[in-house]
XYZ file of C-alpha atoms in Angstrom:
213
model
C 2.894 -19.625 22.089
C 6.532 -20.484 22.846
C 9.804 -19.324 21.332
C 12.738 -21.523 20.483
C 16.317 -21.053 19.338
C 16.381 -23.108 16.129
C 16.012 -26.483 17.841
C 17.479 -29.666 16.418
C 16.068 -29.092 12.926
C 16.307 -25.333 12.755
C 13.429 -22.847 12.447
C 10.366 -23.701 10.370
C 7.159 -22.040 9.272
C 3.710 -23.403 8.627
C 1.927 -26.441 9.996
C 3.866 -29.526 11.095
C 1.555 -32.060 12.729
C -0.213 -30.197 15.527
C 2.365 -27.392 15.746
C 2.535 -24.152 13.742
C 5.893 -22.431 13.257
C 6.270 -18.746 12.472
C 8.473 -15.683 12.992
C 7.394 -12.720 15.111
C 9.643 -9.637 15.281
C 12.613 -11.772 14.200
C 11.970 -14.448 16.833
C 11.104 -18.025 15.864
C 7.910 -19.043 17.650
C 5.668 -22.110 17.854
C 2.020 -22.425 18.798
C -0.472 -25.233 18.859
C -2.731 -25.714 15.873
C -6.069 -23.979 16.383
C -9.085 -26.245 16.612
C -12.305 -25.075 15.016
C -15.175 -25.091 17.483
C -18.536 -26.548 16.544
C -20.309 -24.436 19.171
C -22.314 -21.441 17.927
C -20.761 -18.079 18.722
C -22.048 -16.306 21.813
C -23.492 -12.798 21.619
C -20.317 -11.492 23.234
C -18.200 -13.158 20.552
C -20.434 -11.801 17.794
C -20.195 -8.318 19.278
C -16.400 -8.557 19.344
C -16.269 -9.777 15.742
C -18.558 -6.972 14.576
C -16.481 -4.351 16.397
C -13.283 -5.875 15.002
C -14.635 -5.667 11.454
C -15.775 -2.053 11.870
C -12.398 -0.942 13.188
C -10.431 -2.921 10.612
C -12.366 -1.331 7.742
C -11.809 2.146 9.183
C -8.111 1.854 10.067
C -6.716 -0.324 7.267
C -6.564 2.517 4.685
C -4.674 4.636 7.243
C -1.658 2.411 7.871
C 0.919 4.904 6.571
C -0.588 7.680 8.675
C -0.767 5.433 11.752
C 2.885 4.421 11.313
C 3.708 8.087 11.886
C 1.019 8.900 14.434
C 1.902 5.957 16.693
C 5.631 5.803 15.922
C 6.642 6.406 19.571
C 3.638 4.788 21.262
C 4.291 1.124 20.564
C 4.617 -0.361 24.065
C 5.735 -3.672 22.545
C 3.198 -3.446 19.696
C 3.479 -2.334 16.096
C 2.074 1.177 15.468
C -0.973 -0.328 13.729
C -1.670 -2.801 16.528
C -1.277 -0.053 19.127
C -3.737 2.162 17.236
C -6.144 -0.744 16.841
C -6.044 -1.502 20.568
C -6.586 2.132 21.601
C -9.493 2.623 19.220
C -11.196 -0.686 19.996
C -11.227 0.378 23.658
C -12.424 3.952 23.062
C -14.171 4.328 19.721
C -16.865 1.659 19.411
C -20.370 2.670 20.438
C -23.876 1.239 20.399
C -25.588 -1.952 21.505
C -25.004 -5.125 19.497
C -25.938 -5.649 16.710
C -26.205 -1.874 16.141
C -22.543 -1.030 16.688
C -20.851 1.972 15.085
C -17.651 4.011 15.083
C -17.663 6.842 17.624
C -15.781 9.356 15.473
C -14.964 11.935 18.193
C -13.109 9.186 20.088
C -10.988 8.000 17.140
C -7.262 8.495 17.755
C -4.865 8.626 14.798
C -1.814 9.783 16.721
C -0.314 9.755 20.208
C 2.958 11.525 20.863
C 4.900 14.043 22.924
C 5.067 16.939 20.462
C 3.168 20.094 21.440
C -0.569 19.401 21.112
C -2.597 20.866 18.273
C -4.467 24.044 19.259
C -8.170 24.606 18.681
C -9.092 24.879 15.004
C -11.875 26.679 13.163
C -13.311 24.631 10.297
C -15.651 25.863 7.570
C -16.601 25.343 3.934
C -16.509 28.672 2.102
C -16.170 27.242 -1.386
C -17.318 24.159 -3.264
C -15.396 20.954 -2.521
C -13.143 22.682 -0.001
C -12.584 22.678 3.748
C -10.948 25.777 5.249
C -8.947 25.420 8.460
C -7.566 28.190 10.668
C -5.759 28.035 14.008
C -3.423 30.005 16.261
C 0.273 29.136 16.392
C 0.727 27.908 19.964
C 4.450 27.093 19.659
C 6.732 29.050 21.959
C 10.098 30.387 20.891
C 12.155 27.703 22.636
C 10.240 24.789 21.094
C 9.650 24.119 17.390
C 9.018 27.804 16.592
C 6.033 26.575 14.616
C 8.058 24.690 11.995
C 6.309 21.381 12.659
C 3.979 20.241 9.906
C 0.217 19.745 9.798
C -1.432 16.510 8.725
C -5.196 16.395 8.146
C -7.523 13.417 7.879
C -11.079 13.708 6.550
C -13.531 10.806 6.565
C -16.795 10.650 4.640
C -19.121 8.017 6.188
C -21.589 8.230 3.313
C -18.871 7.322 0.800
C -16.853 5.250 3.309
C -13.682 6.969 2.121
C -10.789 8.949 3.584
C -8.777 11.877 2.260
C -5.421 12.804 3.786
C -3.226 15.866 3.483
C 0.209 15.096 4.926
C 2.718 17.780 5.937
C 0.806 20.467 4.073
C 1.340 23.508 6.307
C 3.544 24.626 9.184
C 2.029 25.327 12.585
C 3.066 28.967 12.159
C 1.155 29.371 8.871
C -2.151 29.273 10.803
C -4.323 28.497 7.787
C -4.858 25.813 5.164
C -7.553 25.237 2.529
C -8.047 21.560 1.707
C -9.660 20.402 -1.533
C -11.919 17.341 -1.314
C -13.434 15.134 -4.038
C -16.199 16.871 -5.990
C -18.486 13.885 -5.423
C -18.434 14.672 -1.696
C -20.717 17.666 -2.319
C -23.492 17.926 0.342
C -21.949 15.076 2.386
C -20.923 15.535 6.020
C -17.304 14.665 6.813
C -15.341 14.214 10.034
C -11.911 15.782 10.530
C -8.785 15.083 12.594
C -5.397 16.826 12.690
C -1.971 16.229 14.160
C 1.423 17.885 13.884
C 4.703 16.133 13.022
C 8.173 17.565 13.588
C 10.033 18.761 10.500
C 12.340 15.722 10.642
C 9.363 13.381 10.971
C 10.601 11.784 14.194
C 8.124 13.205 16.707
C 4.383 13.827 16.503
C 1.600 15.291 18.616
C -1.570 13.633 19.806
C -4.265 13.814 17.170
C -7.203 16.178 17.644
C -10.769 15.608 16.459
C -12.150 18.809 14.942
C -15.793 17.808 14.511
C -17.847 17.423 11.359
C -18.702 19.776 8.530
C -21.024 19.674 5.528
C -19.268 20.014 2.164
C -20.653 22.576 -0.276
C-alpha cells in the first residue's frame, strides 16, 4: 500500500482498473486490487480465520468500552485494533478446529492509572452480582475518586452486560443487577478504573467466574 499527495487527478476512492483508492487516518492511499485465490485454504489459514471470527464476535459489542480502555495504548493503531491485536495474541486457546476464548486472558483496558485491587465477587441475591474491594489509592494520587467500570459476559447466552462509571474506588462496594434470564448461568467478570475526567484508565482485571442465582 502506498500513499500519494493527490496526484494529477486528485484523490479517489474505490476500484480504478487494478488499483484501489481509499483514505486511512486522513491520508490518501492506494493498493493493488486483491486477487482471489483458487487454492484451498491451509489448516493454518483456517485456524486464523476461526480465531478471527471468535474474537470479532466477542469484541465488537464492546467498542465503546474499548475506546476508553485502550485510549492511551494505540501505538499507531485505533483503540479497537490495538485491543484486537492484544487479545488475538493472548486470549485464543485450543487446537484447531476446537478453538475458544480464554476468558482469564481477555484484556479490555491497558493504561497507566493505578491498577485495580483484588475484588471479592459473590451472588447473594437473585440476578445480582456483589463486588467488594479495598481502596488502594494513596492520598497523593486520585484519592479514590476514579470510577469503576464492570464487564460481565455470559457464554451460554453469548451476551455482555456493562456498568460504566458506577462507583468510585473509595466506595469499596457495588451490587450489579443482571438480566433475570441469566439465572443459573455462569458469567465471567472484568473491571477497570477510569479517572473522573475520563482521560486516563487502569489496566483491566479479570475477576473470575460466578454462578448467577
